[in-house]
Short mmCIF file of C-alpha atoms in Angstrom, two decimals:
data_model
loop_
_atom_site.label_atom_id
_atom_site.label_comp_id
_atom_site.label_asym_id
_atom_site.label_seq_id
_atom_site.Cartn_x
_atom_site.Cartn_y
_atom_site.Cartn_z
CA MET A 1 -31.44 142.10 -53.08
CA THR A 2 -34.28 144.04 -51.51
CA SER A 3 -37.89 142.98 -51.28
CA ASP A 4 -41.27 144.50 -50.42
CA VAL A 5 -42.63 141.04 -49.53
CA CYS A 6 -43.98 140.94 -46.00
CA PRO A 7 -41.77 138.84 -43.71
CA ILE A 8 -42.92 135.28 -43.25
CA ASN A 9 -43.97 134.65 -39.67
CA ASN A 10 -44.61 130.92 -39.68
CA VAL A 11 -43.39 127.88 -41.56
CA ALA A 12 -44.04 124.14 -41.77
CA ILE A 13 -40.98 121.96 -42.26
CA ILE A 14 -41.71 118.51 -43.65
CA GLY A 15 -39.21 115.80 -42.67
CA LEU A 16 -37.46 116.14 -39.32
CA GLY A 17 -34.25 114.28 -39.99
CA TYR A 18 -30.64 115.47 -40.24
CA ILE A 19 -31.70 118.41 -42.45
CA GLY A 20 -35.20 119.35 -41.35
CA LEU A 21 -34.65 119.31 -37.59
CA PRO A 22 -31.62 121.67 -37.47
CA LEU A 23 -33.41 123.97 -39.91
CA SER A 24 -36.53 123.96 -37.73
CA LEU A 25 -34.53 124.90 -34.65
CA GLN A 26 -32.76 127.73 -36.48
CA PHE A 27 -36.06 129.23 -37.65
CA ALA A 28 -37.43 128.95 -34.11
CA ARG A 29 -34.34 130.75 -32.76
CA SER A 30 -35.04 133.45 -35.36
CA CYS A 31 -38.53 134.07 -33.95
CA VAL A 32 -40.32 132.27 -36.78
CA ALA A 33 -43.06 129.92 -35.58
CA VAL A 34 -42.32 126.40 -36.85
CA ILE A 35 -44.59 123.39 -37.23
CA GLY A 36 -42.34 120.38 -37.78
CA ILE A 37 -44.14 117.57 -39.61
CA ASP A 38 -42.97 113.97 -39.98
CA ILE A 39 -44.69 110.64 -40.66
CA ASP A 40 -42.65 108.99 -37.88
CA SER A 41 -44.84 109.29 -34.77
CA ALA A 42 -41.94 108.20 -32.53
CA LYS A 43 -39.91 111.23 -33.64
CA ILE A 44 -42.85 113.55 -33.06
CA SER A 45 -43.44 112.19 -29.55
CA ALA A 46 -39.76 112.54 -28.68
CA LEU A 47 -39.59 116.13 -29.92
CA ASN A 48 -42.72 117.25 -28.09
CA GLU A 49 -41.22 115.73 -24.92
CA GLY A 50 -38.03 117.74 -25.47
CA LYS A 51 -35.91 114.74 -26.44
CA THR A 52 -33.53 114.44 -29.35
CA TYR A 53 -32.84 111.46 -31.60
CA ILE A 54 -29.83 112.95 -33.38
CA LYS A 55 -26.54 112.77 -31.49
CA HIS A 56 -25.13 116.21 -32.33
CA ILE A 57 -28.40 117.99 -31.46
CA PRO A 58 -28.76 118.15 -27.65
CA ASP A 59 -32.03 117.80 -25.76
CA GLY A 60 -31.53 121.37 -24.57
CA ALA A 61 -31.88 122.73 -28.10
CA ILE A 62 -35.27 121.01 -28.47
CA GLN A 63 -36.41 122.15 -25.05
CA GLU A 64 -35.38 125.74 -25.73
CA ALA A 65 -37.40 125.78 -28.97
CA LEU A 66 -40.45 124.31 -27.23
CA ALA A 67 -40.20 126.77 -24.33
CA SER A 68 -40.04 129.72 -26.74
CA GLY A 69 -43.43 128.74 -28.12
CA LYS A 70 -41.93 128.88 -31.61
CA PHE A 71 -41.73 125.14 -32.25
CA THR A 72 -44.14 122.24 -32.19
CA ALA A 73 -44.10 118.87 -33.94
CA SER A 74 -46.94 116.97 -35.55
CA THR A 75 -47.82 114.11 -37.90
CA ASP A 76 -50.79 116.08 -39.27
CA PHE A 77 -50.17 117.40 -42.80
CA GLY A 78 -53.41 119.33 -42.49
CA ARG A 79 -51.56 121.86 -40.36
CA VAL A 80 -49.99 123.19 -43.55
CA LYS A 81 -53.09 125.37 -43.89
CA GLU A 82 -51.90 127.30 -40.80
CA VAL A 83 -48.63 128.52 -42.31
CA GLU A 84 -47.36 130.95 -44.92
CA SER A 85 -44.48 128.76 -46.05
CA VAL A 86 -43.65 125.05 -46.39
CA ILE A 87 -40.15 123.59 -46.65
CA VAL A 88 -39.78 119.98 -47.81
CA CYS A 89 -36.75 118.07 -46.46
CA VAL A 90 -37.44 114.42 -47.29
CA PRO A 91 -35.17 111.63 -48.59
CA THR A 92 -34.32 111.23 -52.27
CA PRO A 93 -32.73 107.76 -52.47
CA LEU A 94 -31.92 105.59 -55.46
CA THR A 95 -33.86 102.52 -56.55
CA LYS A 96 -32.14 99.13 -56.76
CA THR A 97 -31.45 99.90 -60.43
CA ARG A 98 -29.74 103.19 -59.44
CA GLU A 99 -32.51 105.41 -60.73
CA PRO A 100 -33.96 108.38 -58.80
CA ASP A 101 -36.66 107.55 -56.27
CA LEU A 102 -38.80 110.68 -55.96
CA SER A 103 -41.59 108.90 -54.10
CA TYR A 104 -40.94 110.76 -50.83
CA VAL A 105 -40.99 114.15 -52.56
CA LEU A 106 -44.07 113.45 -54.66
CA ASP A 107 -46.00 111.79 -51.82
CA THR A 108 -45.24 114.84 -49.67
CA GLY A 109 -46.50 117.06 -52.48
CA ARG A 110 -49.75 115.11 -52.61
CA ALA A 111 -50.12 115.33 -48.83
CA ILE A 112 -49.67 119.10 -48.61
CA ALA A 113 -51.37 120.22 -51.84
CA PRO A 114 -54.99 120.12 -50.56
CA HIS A 115 -54.02 122.34 -47.61
CA LEU A 116 -52.11 125.06 -49.46
CA GLN A 117 -53.55 128.53 -49.13
CA ARG A 118 -53.36 131.26 -51.72
CA GLY A 119 -49.94 132.93 -51.55
CA THR A 120 -48.23 130.06 -49.72
CA LEU A 121 -44.56 129.46 -50.52
CA VAL A 122 -43.38 125.87 -51.07
CA VAL A 123 -39.62 125.22 -51.06
CA LEU A 124 -37.98 121.90 -51.86
CA GLU A 125 -34.60 121.29 -50.18
CA SER A 126 -34.15 117.59 -51.01
CA THR A 127 -31.26 117.00 -53.41
CA THR A 128 -32.50 115.99 -56.84
CA TYR A 129 -32.01 116.39 -60.59
CA PRO A 130 -32.66 119.68 -62.40
CA GLY A 131 -36.31 120.03 -63.27
CA THR A 132 -37.78 118.23 -60.27
CA THR A 133 -39.19 121.35 -58.62
CA GLU A 134 -40.70 123.13 -61.59
CA GLU A 135 -41.79 120.00 -63.44
CA ASP A 136 -42.52 117.01 -61.17
CA LEU A 137 -43.36 118.72 -57.87
CA ARG A 138 -45.15 121.66 -59.48
CA ALA A 139 -47.51 119.34 -61.38
CA ILE A 140 -48.43 117.48 -58.17
CA LEU A 141 -49.02 120.70 -56.21
CA GLU A 142 -51.10 122.31 -58.94
CA GLU A 143 -53.25 119.23 -59.39
CA GLY A 144 -53.88 118.80 -55.67
CA SER A 145 -54.43 122.46 -54.82
CA GLY A 146 -56.29 123.64 -57.90
CA MET A 147 -53.92 126.64 -58.00
CA LYS A 148 -51.18 127.74 -60.40
CA ALA A 149 -47.56 128.01 -59.29
CA GLY A 150 -46.16 131.49 -59.72
CA GLU A 151 -49.65 132.96 -59.77
CA GLU A 152 -51.61 131.66 -56.80
CA PHE A 153 -48.83 130.03 -54.78
CA HIS A 154 -45.04 130.41 -54.79
CA LEU A 155 -42.50 127.69 -55.56
CA ALA A 156 -38.72 127.53 -55.05
CA PHE A 157 -35.75 125.24 -54.56
CA SER A 158 -32.98 125.78 -52.00
CA PRO A 159 -30.47 122.94 -51.59
CA GLU A 160 -29.64 121.78 -48.09
CA ARG A 161 -26.07 122.27 -46.91
CA GLU A 162 -25.74 120.40 -43.65
CA ASP A 163 -22.48 118.87 -42.36
CA PRO A 164 -23.38 116.60 -39.41
CA GLY A 165 -20.65 116.19 -36.83
CA ASN A 166 -18.82 119.37 -37.82
CA PRO A 167 -18.98 121.75 -34.84
CA ASP A 168 -18.25 124.69 -37.16
CA SER A 169 -21.27 123.90 -39.34
CA LYS A 170 -24.05 126.25 -38.24
CA VAL A 171 -27.28 126.63 -40.22
CA ALA A 172 -27.28 130.40 -39.82
CA LYS A 173 -23.72 130.76 -41.13
CA ILE A 174 -23.94 128.57 -44.24
CA PRO A 175 -24.90 130.63 -47.34
CA LYS A 176 -28.27 129.58 -48.77
CA VAL A 177 -28.58 129.17 -52.54
CA ILE A 178 -32.14 129.92 -53.71
CA GLY A 179 -33.84 129.54 -57.08
CA GLY A 180 -37.46 130.55 -57.73
CA TYR A 181 -40.00 129.41 -60.30
CA THR A 182 -40.69 133.09 -61.03
CA PRO A 183 -39.03 136.32 -59.87
CA ALA A 184 -41.87 136.78 -57.35
CA CYS A 185 -41.29 133.23 -56.06
CA LEU A 186 -37.61 134.03 -55.60
CA GLU A 187 -38.41 137.21 -53.69
CA LYS A 188 -40.74 135.31 -51.38
CA ALA A 189 -38.11 132.63 -50.73
CA ILE A 190 -35.45 135.26 -50.02
CA GLY A 191 -37.82 136.80 -47.50
CA LEU A 192 -38.21 133.44 -45.80
CA TYR A 193 -34.56 132.39 -45.53
CA SER A 194 -33.33 135.87 -44.68
CA ARG A 195 -35.11 135.46 -41.37
CA ALA A 196 -32.90 132.52 -40.40
CA VAL A 197 -29.60 132.63 -42.31
CA ASP A 198 -27.01 135.38 -42.67
CA THR A 199 -26.38 135.08 -46.41
CA VAL A 200 -28.68 134.17 -49.29
CA VAL A 201 -27.38 133.51 -52.81
CA PRO A 202 -30.09 134.00 -55.45
CA VAL A 203 -29.75 132.14 -58.75
CA SER A 204 -31.76 132.41 -61.95
CA SER A 205 -34.03 129.38 -61.58
CA CYS A 206 -34.96 126.29 -59.61
CA LYS A 207 -32.96 124.25 -62.12
CA ALA A 208 -29.83 126.31 -61.50
CA ALA A 209 -30.20 125.81 -57.74
CA GLU A 210 -30.74 122.06 -58.20
CA ALA A 211 -27.68 121.88 -60.46
CA THR A 212 -25.59 123.79 -57.90
CA LYS A 213 -26.13 121.13 -55.26
CA LEU A 214 -25.28 118.36 -57.69
CA LEU A 215 -22.06 120.12 -58.71
CA GLU A 216 -21.00 120.39 -55.07
CA ASN A 217 -21.44 116.66 -54.48
CA ILE A 218 -20.13 115.49 -57.85
CA PHE A 219 -16.98 117.53 -57.21
CA ARG A 220 -16.42 115.63 -54.00
CA SER A 221 -17.29 112.24 -55.50
CA VAL A 222 -14.86 112.62 -58.41
CA ASN A 223 -12.00 113.84 -56.25
CA ILE A 224 -12.50 111.12 -53.64
CA ALA A 225 -12.51 108.57 -56.46
CA LEU A 226 -9.20 110.01 -57.68
CA VAL A 227 -7.45 109.58 -54.33
CA ASN A 228 -9.05 106.15 -53.85
CA GLU A 229 -7.59 105.04 -57.18
CA LEU A 230 -4.23 106.56 -56.35
CA LYS A 231 -4.28 104.82 -52.97
CA VAL A 232 -4.42 101.42 -54.66
CA ILE A 233 -1.76 102.35 -57.22
CA TYR A 234 0.62 103.89 -54.70
CA ALA A 235 0.17 100.97 -52.31
CA ALA A 236 1.36 98.63 -55.07
CA MET A 237 4.43 100.86 -55.40
CA GLY A 238 5.07 100.89 -51.66
CA ILE A 239 4.09 104.55 -51.34
CA ASP A 240 1.89 105.85 -48.51
CA ILE A 241 -0.99 107.88 -50.02
CA TRP A 242 -1.52 109.70 -46.73
CA GLU A 243 2.08 110.93 -46.71
CA VAL A 244 1.69 112.08 -50.31
CA ILE A 245 -1.53 113.99 -49.60
CA GLY A 246 0.03 115.58 -46.52
CA ALA A 247 2.94 116.81 -48.60
CA ALA A 248 0.80 117.96 -51.53
CA LYS A 249 -1.52 120.05 -49.38
CA THR A 250 1.41 122.26 -48.33
CA LYS A 251 1.09 123.85 -51.78
CA PRO A 252 -0.70 127.17 -51.10
CA PHE A 253 -2.49 127.26 -54.46
CA GLY A 254 -4.03 124.94 -57.02
CA PHE A 255 -4.55 121.97 -54.69
CA MET A 256 -7.31 120.91 -52.29
CA PRO A 257 -6.84 117.76 -50.20
CA PHE A 258 -9.31 114.89 -50.43
CA TYR A 259 -8.85 111.65 -48.52
CA PRO A 260 -9.36 107.99 -49.43
CA GLY A 261 -11.61 105.66 -47.50
CA PRO A 262 -13.32 102.26 -47.41
CA GLY A 263 -16.26 103.37 -49.55
CA LEU A 264 -18.68 106.26 -49.67
CA GLY A 265 -21.42 106.85 -47.14
CA GLY A 266 -24.01 109.42 -46.21
CA HIS A 267 -27.03 110.83 -47.96
CA CYS A 268 -25.18 112.86 -50.62
CA ILE A 269 -22.06 111.59 -52.36
CA PRO A 270 -23.06 107.93 -52.95
CA ILE A 271 -26.45 108.97 -54.38
CA ASP A 272 -26.71 112.50 -55.73
CA PRO A 273 -24.33 112.23 -58.72
CA PHE A 274 -26.49 109.47 -60.17
CA TYR A 275 -29.50 111.78 -60.19
CA LEU A 276 -27.69 113.91 -62.77
CA ALA A 277 -26.44 110.85 -64.65
CA TRP A 278 -30.03 109.62 -65.00
CA LYS A 279 -31.33 113.02 -66.10
CA ALA A 280 -28.47 113.51 -68.56
CA ARG A 281 -29.44 110.32 -70.39
CA GLN A 282 -32.78 111.94 -71.23
CA PHE A 283 -30.77 114.51 -73.20
CA GLY A 284 -28.61 111.88 -74.88
CA LYS A 285 -25.58 112.72 -72.75
CA HIS A 286 -23.29 110.27 -70.98
CA THR A 287 -21.75 111.37 -67.67
CA ARG A 288 -18.40 109.62 -67.94
CA PHE A 289 -16.72 111.24 -64.93
CA ILE A 290 -19.69 110.48 -62.69
CA GLU A 291 -19.96 106.86 -63.78
CA LEU A 292 -16.23 106.22 -63.49
CA ALA A 293 -16.06 107.84 -60.05
CA GLY A 294 -19.01 105.70 -58.97
CA GLU A 295 -17.28 102.54 -60.18
CA ILE A 296 -14.07 103.37 -58.30
CA ASN A 297 -15.76 104.39 -55.08
CA THR A 298 -18.14 101.43 -54.96
CA ALA A 299 -15.20 99.06 -55.55
CA MET A 300 -13.35 100.22 -52.42
CA PRO A 301 -15.06 97.76 -50.03
CA ASP A 302 -13.75 94.92 -52.22
CA TYR A 303 -10.23 96.33 -51.94
CA VAL A 304 -10.55 96.48 -48.15
CA VAL A 305 -11.75 92.86 -48.05
CA GLN A 306 -8.76 91.91 -50.18
CA ARG A 307 -6.41 93.66 -47.75
CA LEU A 308 -8.13 91.96 -44.82
CA THR A 309 -7.65 88.59 -46.52
CA GLU A 310 -3.94 89.35 -47.01
CA ALA A 311 -3.58 90.50 -43.40
CA LEU A 312 -5.15 87.32 -42.03
CA SER A 313 -3.15 85.17 -44.45
CA SER A 314 0.06 86.69 -43.06
CA GLN A 315 -0.97 85.10 -39.76
CA ARG A 316 -1.88 81.83 -41.48
CA LYS A 317 -5.59 82.35 -41.00
CA PRO A 318 -8.26 82.20 -43.71
CA LEU A 319 -10.97 84.85 -43.91
CA ASN A 320 -13.53 82.05 -43.95
CA GLY A 321 -14.16 81.20 -40.31
CA SER A 322 -12.28 84.17 -38.85
CA LYS A 323 -13.87 86.56 -36.38
CA VAL A 324 -13.80 90.13 -37.68
CA LEU A 325 -14.67 93.27 -35.76
CA LEU A 326 -15.76 96.31 -37.77
CA VAL A 327 -14.80 99.41 -35.79
CA GLY A 328 -17.31 102.17 -36.54
CA LEU A 329 -20.78 101.86 -38.03
CA ALA A 330 -21.61 105.50 -38.79
CA TYR A 331 -20.75 106.71 -42.29
CA LYS A 332 -18.50 109.49 -40.92
CA ALA A 333 -16.68 110.31 -37.74
CA ASP A 334 -18.44 111.49 -34.59
CA VAL A 335 -22.05 111.13 -35.80
CA ASP A 336 -24.74 108.48 -35.33
CA ASP A 337 -25.85 108.46 -38.98
CA VAL A 338 -25.69 105.09 -40.77
CA ARG A 339 -27.13 106.10 -44.14
CA GLU A 340 -25.22 104.32 -46.93
CA SER A 341 -22.51 103.37 -44.42
CA PRO A 342 -19.70 101.18 -45.83
CA THR A 343 -19.85 99.12 -42.64
CA LEU A 344 -23.25 97.79 -43.68
CA VAL A 345 -21.67 96.68 -46.96
CA PHE A 346 -18.84 94.95 -45.06
CA LEU A 347 -21.34 93.11 -42.85
CA ASP A 348 -22.89 91.66 -46.00
CA LYS A 349 -19.67 90.92 -47.89
CA LEU A 350 -17.81 89.31 -45.00
CA THR A 351 -20.75 87.17 -44.00
CA VAL A 352 -21.07 85.84 -47.55
CA VAL A 353 -17.44 84.62 -47.52
CA GLY A 354 -17.90 82.85 -44.18
CA ALA A 355 -16.44 85.31 -41.68
CA GLU A 356 -18.04 85.81 -38.27
CA VAL A 357 -18.68 89.55 -38.14
CA ALA A 358 -19.60 92.06 -35.43
CA TYR A 359 -19.29 95.81 -35.03
CA TYR A 360 -18.42 98.36 -32.38
CA ASP A 361 -19.61 101.96 -32.43
CA PRO A 362 -19.82 104.14 -29.31
CA HIS A 363 -22.54 106.28 -30.93
CA ILE A 364 -24.78 103.52 -32.30
CA PRO A 365 -25.60 100.81 -29.74
CA GLU A 366 -28.03 99.05 -32.08
CA ILE A 367 -28.63 98.97 -35.83
CA GLY A 368 -31.99 100.47 -36.70
CA PRO A 369 -34.05 100.07 -39.87
CA THR A 370 -32.24 100.67 -43.18
CA ARG A 371 -33.48 100.61 -46.75
CA GLU A 372 -31.05 98.04 -48.18
CA HIS A 373 -29.62 96.17 -45.17
CA SER A 374 -32.72 95.25 -43.17
CA ARG A 375 -31.27 91.87 -42.14
CA TRP A 376 -29.00 93.66 -39.65
CA GLN A 377 -31.75 95.56 -37.84
CA GLY A 378 -31.59 94.88 -34.11
CA VAL A 379 -27.94 93.75 -34.10
CA ARG A 380 -26.13 95.41 -31.20
CA SER A 381 -22.64 96.79 -30.86
CA VAL A 382 -20.20 94.61 -28.92
CA GLU A 383 -18.89 95.93 -25.61
CA TRP A 384 -15.52 97.62 -25.53
CA ASN A 385 -13.25 95.64 -23.24
CA GLU A 386 -9.99 93.75 -23.60
CA HIS A 387 -11.51 90.28 -23.37
CA ILE A 388 -14.00 90.91 -26.16
CA ILE A 389 -11.64 92.77 -28.49
CA ARG A 390 -8.96 90.06 -28.11
CA SER A 391 -11.51 87.43 -29.11
CA PHE A 392 -11.48 88.71 -32.71
CA ASP A 393 -8.92 87.58 -35.24
CA ALA A 394 -8.89 91.00 -36.90
CA ALA A 395 -10.31 94.49 -36.52
CA VAL A 396 -11.12 96.78 -39.45
CA VAL A 397 -11.20 100.52 -38.71
CA VAL A 398 -14.02 101.83 -40.91
CA THR A 399 -14.98 105.04 -39.08
CA ALA A 400 -12.48 107.18 -37.18
CA HIS A 401 -14.57 108.24 -34.18
CA LYS A 402 -12.69 110.39 -31.68
CA ALA A 403 -14.42 108.52 -28.85
CA ILE A 404 -12.56 105.29 -29.67
CA ASP A 405 -9.36 104.52 -27.76
CA TYR A 406 -7.04 103.46 -30.57
CA LYS A 407 -4.16 102.76 -28.19
CA GLN A 408 -6.30 100.12 -26.54
CA LEU A 409 -7.33 98.76 -29.93
CA ALA A 410 -3.68 98.52 -30.94
CA ASN A 411 -2.73 96.75 -27.73
CA TRP A 412 -5.66 94.34 -27.73
CA SER A 413 -5.97 93.39 -31.41
CA HIS A 414 -4.01 90.62 -33.11
CA CYS A 415 -4.40 92.19 -36.54
CA ILE A 416 -5.75 95.59 -37.68
CA VAL A 417 -6.76 96.83 -41.12
CA ASP A 418 -6.79 100.62 -41.06
CA THR A 419 -8.86 102.39 -43.74
CA ARG A 420 -8.68 105.84 -42.11
CA ASN A 421 -4.99 106.25 -41.25
CA VAL A 422 -5.71 106.48 -37.51
CA PHE A 423 -2.53 104.45 -36.93
CA GLY A 424 -0.40 106.64 -39.18
CA LYS A 425 0.96 108.56 -36.19
CA GLU A 426 4.53 107.94 -35.10
CA GLU A 427 3.38 106.61 -31.71
CA PHE A 428 2.10 103.48 -33.47
CA ALA A 429 5.28 102.87 -35.50
CA GLY A 430 6.29 99.89 -33.36
CA LEU A 431 3.05 98.09 -34.14
CA ARG A 432 3.22 98.30 -37.93
CA ASP A 433 3.73 94.56 -38.26
CA ARG A 434 0.12 94.09 -37.08
CA ILE A 435 -1.42 97.07 -38.89
CA TRP A 436 -2.34 96.97 -42.56
CA ALA A 437 -3.35 100.09 -44.48
CA ALA A 438 -6.34 99.76 -46.76
#
């Protein structure tokens, strides 16, 4: 698609987390001046000193952006008046009743609206239900700016597609889906993202772009739920689900492998499907696949606890009073991201039943603030040495970090519950009497 719109030379990116920071750095590398804005003053100070707070983003990447003169960070939302474009990358969590919490999006809209200039483009990247951009956010921006979307300022939605911890995941190489409030809004957004990414994928509306992101995550949620359910069924039959998946994925067509786990984590799969489920109810529709997948996936921690109880019982030990080490705190391998991590759920569940629980994670030395598990803030990872690991009655592998020495864990632990199949290799065959799959 071609466009006569003048190229956008500067942008403000609101929210400098796992989405906003990599995006900021990519725009800076593309010679677009970036003002990164976040309410967390500690993040802003770190960035302006050339220091990272995300494991897979090195200090050097921050320092390079600063040295180029194309990146600066600030807590001042008033700086929005300096830019031609604003991208919003803030959290969209669920409430305790599993309803969408748009407070971060709408509060950001209120903060930037008074500073919008005529012709400014505003893009929402936060995952949400269809209608958020052109209904909820648009109303806030119009009220606060006194301008009309599509006439005096531009509005669009472009879902984030970040895969933390995947070295092959590069912002510039991941196609960018874009939906505009009007055709002119779409053209403006294409002009923006074309500066930083190789491929843009225009769709007919903001709603279509919002629905695209939900489809991507619902697809994963439903398929993970399927293999989680099959894991429990096959285990009862004495069949190894990992062997079955390995065999099935040799089929060169009609099959895509998904893998079971101890429960869902991260900012997408445990949350995003329920945004659509909530919105669908407004249209009198019931999302049966989404709800069932959610039930199965959220039940997995209970299955792991059951397997842990069985493993300890085989050694004539009760779960109540036993010392349990949770190996891995991050929600996925090789990152330092704890959002919605199953390990936080295990800390709660095992403590309630009387176990003495600790965790080890080479990437997360201390638990920081979390929305639903604040009681664990400040708890530190145990040290990795033979004396400490042997002091636990059981270890539960929750996250399969490459930095963990599983041979040492196998040699030092009295009992292991493996939720990630890290001990499925033949080299551990002689230790199967102490290793329980879950």
